[in-house]
Amino acid sequence: MTGIGGVEMGAQAARSRALAVLRVRSRALAVALLPAAAAVILLVGGSTGHLAGAGWDVLRWVVSVLALCVLLAAGGVALVVARSRPAVTPTVTVAEESAPDLYRMVRDLADRLDVPAPSAIALTPDCDSWLEDRTHPAHGPPPAEKHHDDLAGPGGPAHRRSATAPVLVIGSPFLWWMRVGELRAVLAPVVAGTGPSAHPDIAAARRFIRGLDAAVAVASAGRRDPLSRVACAGLGWASRLLLRSCRGHAAEMERGVAAAAAERAQAVDYGLRIVAQEQVGLAYAGWDRLLTRVALPAWRMGRWPSRLDVGVVAALTELSRRDRLAEGFASRLGERPACDLLEEPGVMDEAVSLLAARLFHGGPAETGADWSPVGWEEYPEEVVDRTWRTDAARLHRVLDTLGVRRAAEGAAPGTDGPTLARVLDHLATPDAASTAPLTAGTDAHAAGTETENGPDTPPAAPDAPTDAPQPAYEDPDAPTDAPRPAYEDPDASRLPFGDSDASRPSYGDPGASRPPVDDFDAPQPPYGDSGTPHPPYGDHATPVLTVPAEDDEDDLADTTARGAALAAGLTAQLAREEAEARPAGARAPSSAPGPAAGPDDALWDDRALPLLPLQPPRTGREILTAHITAMVCCAAMDTAGAAPALDWLDGPSLLFDGARTADLAPSVLSLVETGDPGPLRAWMTELGIRPEKPVRLV
């Protein structure tokens, strides 16, 4: 079924399923009124003398009390369902004054599709687009209805632009990577969903589902006193029962709405849809790689890149140069980019970048001493270099707590600082150390502990005296509450683009029901109003989104005993530093007015951040490998003239004579897993790196 017939069939199926959802609501109301109806019958029968006697009097009292209790409980559930605020996706609102061309394009698209135009436009740090209903009273008063006949075009149906229409949410990477025609083709099936959304039955069914979902969130929040816990348990049971009863009908209703929207959108920009599908996949892969490889190290450092969307363009441009995946790339760049539809794209990019840092990492809402923006031109020095030196300093602090001496007795003067040789000699096993070339920084203390405690027994941490001298490499002026970063291996073998190590996050269940923009004809719902309750990150619940880490004991089983002890110390030190920095990162947003383009703080609750962690916690072996790699990079920069750099596809990287280094990861893994420093020493000798020389740390 195609054309108008397919649209009508999809809309009719959605309406029938919406009526089925409303029948579930009616049945629930009938069940709640049934005891009251029985009580009325008994009371009327007693007043007329037909149901007289002691037994009937007792029954009247019992049924009347039961009816009153059921009515009170049903009224409470109905009140919570009606008053609870449904979860809303965090976005950055785009005012019409800041993007008149974008609003004009969306309204023209709605006119061509013969559907109501969205009431507003917002941006999200995600590669997706959908419609979102924000007409609930708890979300604030709806915007006043405006008529802009000059923007709608001649003959434009201004009467269809209702203030209660859903909000169009657009993925910000689309605006910077796609051309205007491609963006219009991507948004066509999404905007077409406003037509079925305006139907009264479908709108009522969706409000009922969202209310039940919000009531489940309220019940999940729980209370401390016993009475409140009982009330929340009853509320949760009733809400989940109703959700299970209408889940299938709600899913079919959304499929019907999506099918109708897809059929209606087929007549708009059909020739660009194939090209748009390819660009959607590229934007998704570039955004995922940019977040996990480039943005995450900066966030851990207390800096947030202020131009993430520009970084997506740079990453995909580099991908096209290397792998030639996008044909016709040069000619495509000559077309008008979609970000030109914004009056100030830099301001919007900065607001979305800050929102992405809050959602994926948990940073604060405002810039401060420990949370400041960083430009891409400053990234190598401000993020890469500082990350490596911070990790190397942490590594030497843990070695100090383990009692590892800084230099061997009789070593040359000036070699008692933080050296790479100290790390190599401590982690090297006796067999590997005997065959590896010796350096001036050989750890005689480590050799003595091997003879006394066994070859793989880590030295016990001695009782440090209170007057012990502090390590020379520590900076007394360095802030102690700055968030400590982690560092992605710059020399790891490059993965195929888009094959990230971490699974891509989504915005919970609302995102599950959005239409996939790379499949315009798929019968998917146009926005997230499904019957399945989503994780409550809204007004009444604090989410805990965690990913279980691997068993550290199993992970460190392939390392030496000294490596395992050092990894455990680094893990504990990182945990302490993160605990100290957490209060600053989780503080509530300031009440001061923010910039014109900023996250919609009033619409969502950020008491528990990050809402969407990018990666699971690192294992002990990964932490140890990252710190050793950072120490090697510091030695390379200070003794061999290497330089930190930013690779758009792989994040922090090390440059020798302008070329990116390779083959470092296998050498470091050989040291960590087997205690063999030979491959790493050979790699350093080839590049002229001197491990016995002290390095500069932070």
XYZ file of N, CA, C and O in Angstrom, residues 44-202:
636
model
N -29.313 2.127 48.705
C -30.654 2.393 48.178
C -31.616 1.292 48.593
O -32.785 1.541 48.954
N -31.130 0.026 48.551
C -31.994 -1.075 48.975
C -32.385 -0.971 50.433
O -33.518 -1.289 50.824
N -31.475 -0.510 51.284
C -31.810 -0.357 52.699
C -32.775 0.771 52.945
O -33.665 0.681 53.801
N -32.616 1.878 52.193
C -33.511 3.019 52.399
C -34.922 2.729 51.930
O -35.889 3.309 52.435
N -35.079 1.837 50.967
C -36.418 1.492 50.477
C -37.024 0.298 51.199
O -38.154 -0.081 50.904
N -36.300 -0.320 52.133
C -36.810 -1.446 52.887
C -36.712 -2.783 52.197
O -37.209 -3.777 52.741
N -36.060 -2.873 51.040
C -35.948 -4.154 50.344
C -34.809 -5.008 50.885
O -34.859 -6.235 50.832
N -33.724 -4.370 51.376
C -32.567 -5.113 51.898
C -32.417 -4.781 53.371
O -31.476 -4.115 53.805
N -33.365 -5.248 54.169
C -33.380 -4.964 55.598
C -32.847 -6.159 56.372
O -32.849 -7.294 55.895
N -32.349 -5.885 57.569
C -31.824 -6.935 58.427
C -30.410 -6.624 58.875
O -29.690 -5.796 58.292
N -29.994 -7.324 59.977
C -28.658 -7.077 60.536
C -27.561 -7.461 59.557
O -26.533 -6.781 59.438
N -27.767 -8.574 58.849
C -26.744 -9.013 57.894
C -26.530 -8.007 56.784
O -25.391 -7.721 56.385
N -27.630 -7.461 56.257
C -27.496 -6.463 55.198
C -26.855 -5.184 55.720
O -26.094 -4.510 55.000
N -27.126 -4.839 56.976
C -26.495 -3.644 57.548
C -24.980 -3.803 57.643
O -24.217 -2.878 57.319
N -24.546 -4.985 58.103
C -23.095 -5.227 58.173
C -22.472 -5.197 56.775
O -21.404 -4.618 56.552
N -23.155 -5.800 55.811
C -22.631 -5.817 54.447
C -22.554 -4.408 53.876
O -21.603 -4.058 53.158
N -23.576 -3.593 54.187
C -23.546 -2.216 53.698
C -22.335 -1.467 54.238
O -21.658 -0.739 53.506
N -22.047 -1.640 55.547
C -20.901 -0.957 56.139
C -19.577 -1.447 55.525
O -18.698 -0.653 55.201
N -19.463 -2.745 55.367
C -18.214 -3.297 54.814
C -17.993 -2.826 53.387
O -16.904 -2.372 53.005
N -19.046 -2.911 52.559
C -18.897 -2.514 51.157
C -18.677 -1.005 51.040
O -17.893 -0.547 50.196
N -19.346 -0.232 51.906
C -19.161 1.220 51.853
C -17.731 1.615 52.214
O -17.109 2.466 51.561
N -17.196 0.982 53.261
C -15.803 1.277 53.649
C -14.842 0.838 52.538
O -13.887 1.552 52.197
N -15.096 -0.354 51.971
C -14.244 -0.832 50.878
C -14.316 0.107 49.679
O -13.289 0.423 49.053
N -15.527 0.564 49.347
C -15.671 1.477 48.215
C -14.935 2.787 48.461
O -14.286 3.336 47.557
N -15.026 3.279 49.711
C -14.328 4.522 50.026
C -12.814 4.355 49.888
O -12.125 5.214 49.321
N -12.281 3.230 50.389
C -10.834 2.985 50.292
C -10.393 2.854 48.830
O -9.360 3.399 48.423
N -11.194 2.128 48.025
C -10.835 1.952 46.618
C -10.888 3.284 45.885
O -10.009 3.595 45.058
N -11.914 4.098 46.177
C -12.003 5.397 45.529
C -10.835 6.302 45.912
O -10.288 7.027 45.060
N -10.442 6.278 47.194
C -9.300 7.085 47.615
C -8.014 6.631 46.928
O -7.211 7.452 46.462
N -7.827 5.309 46.873
C -6.622 4.794 46.219
C -6.619 5.120 44.730
O -5.606 5.562 44.169
N -7.770 4.912 44.074
C -7.850 5.217 42.645
C -7.670 6.705 42.390
O -7.008 7.113 41.415
N -8.240 7.538 43.261
C -8.054 8.976 43.091
C -6.599 9.388 43.268
O -6.098 10.253 42.542
N -5.914 8.749 44.232
C -4.496 9.055 44.411
C -3.669 8.658 43.203
O -2.788 9.410 42.759
N -3.942 7.452 42.669
C -3.205 7.008 41.484
C -3.485 7.935 40.306
O -2.563 8.337 39.574
N -4.750 8.282 40.123
C -5.095 9.170 39.012
C -4.447 10.542 39.172
O -3.995 11.153 38.187
N -4.393 11.028 40.407
C -3.772 12.336 40.635
C -2.279 12.302 40.317
O -1.740 13.223 39.688
N -1.606 11.230 40.738
C -0.169 11.115 40.449
C 0.064 10.980 38.944
O 0.979 11.588 38.381
N -0.765 10.171 38.273
C -0.614 9.992 36.831
C -0.814 11.314 36.101
O -0.107 11.622 35.126
N -1.770 12.119 36.576
C -2.052 13.381 35.893
C -1.041 14.467 36.222
O -0.757 15.333 35.375
N -0.470 14.445 37.447
C 0.385 15.539 37.881
C 1.872 15.272 37.717
O 2.669 16.206 37.699
N 2.276 14.003 37.626
C 3.705 13.697 37.533
C 4.269 14.201 36.210
O 3.621 14.113 35.167
N 5.489 14.679 36.287
C 6.128 15.217 35.087
C 6.789 14.104 34.297
O 7.686 13.430 34.800
N 6.393 13.897 33.064
C 7.071 12.882 32.246
C 8.515 13.276 31.986
O 8.877 14.456 31.991
N 9.346 12.269 31.782
C 10.755 12.525 31.504
C 10.912 13.248 30.171
O 10.204 12.973 29.213
N 11.837 14.172 30.128
C 12.104 14.969 28.941
C 13.584 14.856 28.607
O 14.440 14.911 29.494
N 13.874 14.684 27.350
C 15.257 14.568 26.919
C 15.977 15.896 27.077
O 15.451 16.934 26.659
N 17.164 15.929 27.668
C 17.927 17.182 27.762
C 18.303 17.691 26.374
O 18.861 16.963 25.555
N 17.998 18.936 26.112
C 18.265 19.541 24.808
C 18.681 20.996 24.987
O 18.634 21.546 26.096
N 19.065 21.602 23.893
C 19.352 23.036 23.823
C 18.311 23.654 22.895
O 18.239 23.317 21.711
N 17.482 24.528 23.434
C 16.419 25.146 22.645
C 16.999 26.134 21.643
O 17.893 26.920 21.969
N 16.480 26.073 20.431
C 16.881 27.000 19.372
C 15.760 28.024 19.226
O 14.669 27.696 18.752
N 16.009 29.233 19.641
C 15.006 30.284 19.494
C 14.836 30.651 18.027
O 15.774 30.542 17.226
N 13.637 31.066 17.675
C 13.372 31.404 16.281
C 14.213 32.585 15.812
O 14.619 32.650 14.644
N 14.528 33.490 16.726
C 15.353 34.632 16.342
C 16.775 34.224 15.995
O 17.460 34.911 15.225
N 17.249 33.125 16.559
C 18.621 32.686 16.301
C 18.725 31.728 15.124
O 19.842 31.370 14.740
N 17.600 31.301 14.552
C 17.639 30.393 13.402
C 16.394 30.573 12.543
O 15.615 29.638 12.362
N 16.166 31.749 11.994
C 14.951 31.941 11.182
C 14.940 31.078 9.929
O 13.878 30.610 9.506
N 16.108 30.852 9.327
C 16.141 30.022 8.120
C 15.790 28.571 8.435
O 15.123 27.904 7.636
N 16.224 28.091 9.589
C 15.894 26.722 9.968
C 14.401 26.577 10.221
O 13.775 25.594 9.785
N 13.806 27.534 10.924
C 12.366 27.492 11.150
C 11.604 27.597 9.837
O 10.572 26.947 9.650
N 12.097 28.430 8.937
C 11.424 28.577 7.654
C 11.470 27.263 6.863
O 10.479 26.868 6.241
N 12.621 26.574 6.916
C 12.732 25.306 6.201
C 11.787 24.258 6.785
O 11.124 23.508 6.054
N 11.699 24.196 8.131
C 10.831 23.211 8.770
C 9.371 23.513 8.474
O 8.573 22.600 8.197
N 8.981 24.762 8.496
C 7.586 25.100 8.205
C 7.237 24.837 6.743
O 6.133 24.382 6.438
N 8.172 25.141 5.862
C 7.932 24.824 4.459
C 7.793 23.321 4.257
O 6.952 22.856 3.470
N 8.598 22.554 4.979
C 8.500 21.101 4.894
C 7.158 20.618 5.420
O 6.524 19.723 4.845
N 6.678 21.215 6.531
C 5.375 20.834 7.064
C 4.254 21.191 6.094
O 3.276 20.435 5.943
N 4.376 22.325 5.413
C 3.367 22.700 4.425
C 3.333 21.719 3.260
O 2.258 21.344 2.770
N 4.497 21.304 2.811
C 4.548 20.342 1.703
C 3.980 18.989 2.108
O 3.379 18.285 1.301
N 4.150 18.646 3.379
C 3.616 17.368 3.871
C 2.164 17.490 4.313
O 1.539 16.468 4.634
N 1.642 18.736 4.382
C 0.270 18.995 4.809
C 0.044 18.489 6.235
O -0.923 17.794 6.533
N 0.959 18.845 7.137
C 0.859 18.478 8.550
C 1.129 19.729 9.371
O 1.708 20.704 8.875
N 0.745 19.753 10.647
C 1.079 20.907 11.488
C 2.584 21.034 11.681
O 3.304 20.034 11.757
N 3.065 22.253 11.763
C 4.484 22.498 11.999
C 4.811 22.294 13.467
O 3.984 22.543 14.349
N 6.008 21.827 13.794
C 6.404 21.705 15.208
C 6.355 23.054 15.905
O 6.545 24.115 15.293
N 6.092 23.011 17.191
C 5.969 24.257 17.946
C 7.309 24.901 18.223
O 7.379 26.118 18.446
N 8.390 24.139 18.255
C 9.720 24.678 18.541
C 10.754 23.691 18.009
O 10.427 22.574 17.589
N 12.006 24.129 18.020
C 13.121 23.301 17.565
C 14.174 23.289 18.663
O 14.436 24.322 19.303
N 14.752 22.135 18.901
C 15.804 21.980 19.905
C 16.901 21.096 19.337
O 16.682 20.310 18.417
N 18.096 21.223 19.897
C 19.246 20.426 19.487
C 19.633 19.471 20.600
O 19.520 19.790 21.792
N 20.106 18.299 20.211
C 20.543 17.290 21.164
C 21.927 16.802 20.766
O 22.241 16.732 19.575
N 22.790 16.480 21.718
C 24.106 15.930 21.381
C 24.011 14.454 21.048
O 24.584 13.594 21.733
N 23.301 14.139 19.997
C 23.093 12.751 19.599
C 22.832 12.737 18.100
O 22.423 13.745 17.529
N 23.067 11.606 17.473
C 22.822 11.473 16.038
C 21.451 10.861 15.819
O 21.317 9.680 15.464
N 20.428 11.629 16.060
C 19.055 11.178 15.902
C 18.166 12.409 15.852
O 18.569 13.504 16.247
N 16.956 12.220 15.359
C 15.968 13.295 15.320
C 14.610 12.704 15.622
O 14.298 11.598 15.164
N 13.806 13.418 16.376
C 12.491 12.907 16.767
C 11.605 14.062 17.217
O 12.052 15.209 17.344
N 10.335 13.753 17.442
C 9.374 14.699 17.994
C 9.156 14.386 19.461
O 9.107 13.220 19.853
N 9.010 15.422 20.268
C 8.830 15.221 21.705
C 7.730 16.147 22.213
O 7.758 17.364 21.960
N 6.768 15.562 22.918
C 5.643 16.326 23.456
C 6.046 16.947 24.789
O 6.437 16.249 25.717
N 5.961 18.263 24.855
C 6.289 18.974 26.088
C 5.135 19.864 26.529
O 5.334 20.960 27.042
N 3.935 19.373 26.327
C 2.753 20.155 26.674
C 2.257 19.869 28.084
O 1.244 20.441 28.491
N 2.918 19.005 28.830
C 2.470 18.728 30.196
C 2.605 19.987 31.048
O 3.571 20.750 30.912
N 1.635 20.254 31.930
C 1.711 21.479 32.746
C 2.980 21.581 33.573
O 3.454 22.688 33.845
N 3.560 20.438 33.981
C 4.778 20.487 34.788
C 5.978 20.989 34.005
O 6.985 21.376 34.592
N 5.897 20.976 32.681
C 6.992 21.473 31.858
C 6.922 22.972 31.639
O 7.729 23.524 30.893
N 5.964 23.617 32.264
C 5.847 25.057 32.100
C 4.755 25.410 31.117
O 4.247 24.576 30.368
N 4.380 26.673 31.076
C 3.326 27.097 30.149
C 3.791 26.958 28.715
O 4.957 27.198 28.393
N 2.895 26.535 27.827
C 3.280 26.408 26.417
C 3.550 27.771 25.815
O 3.029 28.789 26.274
N 4.378 27.828 24.800
C 4.648 29.125 24.164
C 3.402 29.681 23.509
O 2.525 28.955 23.063
N 3.348 30.992 23.471
C 2.187 31.646 22.859
C 2.169 31.368 21.367
O 3.205 31.272 20.715
N 0.966 31.227 20.847
C 0.823 30.946 19.419
C 1.233 32.159 18.615
O 0.847 33.284 18.891
N 2.070 31.905 17.614
C 2.561 32.984 16.772
C 2.202 32.700 15.326
O 2.191 31.560 14.893
N 1.941 33.769 14.601
C 1.646 33.653 13.181
C 2.698 34.458 12.421
O 2.759 35.685 12.539
N 3.518 33.770 11.669
C 4.556 34.427 10.887
C 4.280 34.111 9.420
O 4.854 33.198 8.845
N 3.357 34.870 8.861
C 2.983 34.584 7.479
C 4.140 34.820 6.524
O 4.251 34.176 5.481
N 5.032 35.747 6.907
C 6.141 36.011 6.014
C 7.117 34.856 5.991
O 7.802 34.625 4.998
N 7.219 34.094 7.091
C 8.109 32.949 7.134
C 7.450 31.714 6.565
O 8.123 30.829 6.050
N 6.136 31.616 6.693
C 5.457 30.422 6.209
C 5.340 30.415 4.699
O 5.109 29.381 4.103
N 5.459 31.555 4.085
C 5.335 31.594 2.624
C 3.921 31.961 2.237
O 2.979 31.913 3.027
N 3.716 32.333 1.002
C 2.361 32.709 0.554
C 1.426 31.522 0.620
O 1.755 30.423 0.181
N 0.294 31.752 1.190
C -0.689 30.679 1.282
C -0.383 29.667 2.346
O -1.015 28.624 2.396
N 0.625 29.949 3.201
C 0.994 28.975 4.223
C -0.102 28.828 5.251
O -0.708 29.810 5.685
N -0.379 27.622 5.712
C -1.466 27.394 6.671
C -1.052 27.791 8.073
O -0.652 26.965 8.878
N -1.104 29.092 8.354
C -0.693 29.560 9.672
C -1.588 29.021 10.764
O -1.167 28.881 11.906
N -2.840 28.681 10.418
C -3.756 28.208 11.443
C -3.363 26.827 11.951
O -3.855 26.397 12.984
N -2.472 26.111 11.236
C -2.109 24.770 11.675
C -0.962 24.791 12.668
O -0.614 23.761 13.220
N -0.319 25.923 12.868
C 0.808 25.968 13.779
C 0.277 26.176 15.189
O 0.161 27.299 15.688
N -0.001 25.118 15.806
C -0.580 25.175 17.148
C 0.526 25.177 18.186
O 1.576 24.574 18.018
N 0.281 25.881 19.288
C 1.260 25.926 20.366
C 1.400 24.587 21.060
O 2.356 24.376 21.786
N 0.452 23.667 20.887
C 0.520 22.364 21.535
C 1.188 21.318 20.654
O 1.217 20.148 21.015
N 1.699 21.703 19.504
C 2.388 20.744 18.645
C 3.676 20.297 19.319
O 4.253 21.012 20.150
N 4.176 19.103 19.013
C 5.408 18.622 19.648
C 6.620 19.418 19.202
O 6.587 20.161 18.213
N 7.700 19.266 19.952
C 8.962 19.941 19.672
C 9.800 19.053 18.764
O 9.903 17.839 18.974
N 10.394 19.632 17.750
C 11.286 18.903 16.851
C 12.700 18.939 17.428
O 13.289 20.013 17.589
N 13.228 17.778 17.751
C 14.581 17.650 18.300
C 15.493 17.138 17.182
O 15.215 16.095 16.583
N 16.562 17.867 16.909
C 17.487 17.551 15.817
C 18.855 17.233 16.406
O 19.348 17.950 17.290
N 19.477 16.172 15.926
C 20.833 15.857 16.332
C 21.807 16.900 15.812
O 21.871 17.175 14.612
N 22.569 17.505 16.704
C 23.464 18.593 16.294
C 24.522 18.159 15.283
O 24.879 18.964 14.409
N 25.067 16.916 15.325
C 26.043 16.560 14.277
C 25.470 16.637 12.869
O 26.219 16.869 11.912
N 24.158 16.433 12.722
C 23.551 16.523 11.395
C 23.697 17.932 10.816
O 23.931 18.110 9.620
N 23.525 18.948 11.668
C 23.563 20.319 11.176
C 24.945 20.689 10.645
O 25.066 21.462 9.692
N 25.997 20.170 11.270
C 27.334 20.565 10.858
C 27.876 19.689 9.725
O 28.683 20.161 8.936
N 27.441 18.452 9.637
C 28.000 17.572 8.620
C 27.161 17.541 7.350
O 27.691 17.462 6.249
N 25.856 17.620 7.473
C 24.986 17.478 6.308
C 24.824 18.799 5.564
O 25.028 19.887 6.121
N 24.435 18.670 4.304
C 24.043 19.825 3.512
C 22.566 20.125 3.768
O 21.847 19.312 4.357
N 22.099 21.269 3.338
C 20.723 21.684 3.617
C 19.726 20.689 3.031
O 18.746 20.296 3.681
N 19.933 20.270 1.779
C 19.014 19.316 1.163
C 19.010 17.976 1.876
O 17.951 17.341 2.022
N 20.168 17.521 2.331
C 20.232 16.248 3.061
C 19.500 16.344 4.391
O 18.798 15.407 4.791
N 19.657 17.461 5.090
C 18.951 17.627 6.358
C 17.446 17.640 6.140
O 16.690 17.053 6.932
N 16.980 18.287 5.087
C 15.541 18.312 4.809
C 15.030 16.898 4.528
O 13.940 16.529 4.977
N 15.807 16.096 3.812
C 15.389 14.717 3.551
C 15.360 13.891 4.824
O 14.499 13.020 4.998
N 16.282 14.150 5.743
C 16.306 13.415 7.015
C 15.113 13.798 7.888
O 14.512 12.948 8.567
N 14.759 15.071 7.888
C 13.692 15.547 8.773
C 12.296 15.291 8.217
O 11.321 15.392 8.980
N 12.167 14.978 6.940
C 10.839 14.826 6.344
C 9.987 13.780 7.054
O 8.838 14.075 7.437
N 10.461 12.538 7.279
C 9.587 11.565 7.967
C 9.342 11.903 9.419
O 8.346 11.470 10.005
N 10.240 12.680 10.033
C 10.039 13.067 11.431
C 8.958 14.136 11.530
O 8.038 14.041 12.355
N 9.051 15.156 10.689
C 8.046 16.219 10.710
C 6.682 15.678 10.314
O 5.640 16.136 10.820
N 6.654 14.683 9.431
C 5.371 14.105 9.022
C 4.627 13.475 10.191
O 3.407 13.282 10.119
N 5.337 13.159 11.264
C 4.674 12.569 12.425
C 3.812 13.521 13.206
O 3.039 13.087 14.077
N 3.885 14.833 12.921
C 3.013 15.765 13.635
C 1.560 15.633 13.218
O 0.660 16.043 13.962
N 1.311 15.082 12.030
C -0.069 14.906 11.587
C -0.837 13.936 12.459
O -1.871 14.294 13.069
N -0.391 12.662 12.579
C -1.101 11.745 13.481
C -1.070 12.202 14.935
O -1.990 11.895 15.701
N -0.039 12.932 15.345
C 0.034 13.373 16.741
C -1.097 14.318 17.099
O -1.456 14.435 18.277
N -1.654 15.004 16.104
C -2.729 15.947 16.388
C -4.086 15.289 16.555
O -5.041 15.960 16.965
N -4.196 13.998 16.247
C -5.484 13.327 16.409
C -5.830 13.221 17.892
O -4.990 12.830 18.712
N -7.050 13.541 18.308
C -7.386 13.544 19.740
C -7.201 12.197 20.412
O -6.704 12.137 21.550
N -7.600 11.117 19.755
C -7.474 9.800 20.394
C -6.015 9.404 20.584
O -5.632 8.883 21.646
N -5.197 9.632 19.567
C -3.773 9.298 19.690
C -3.111 10.166 20.751
O -2.306 9.683 21.561
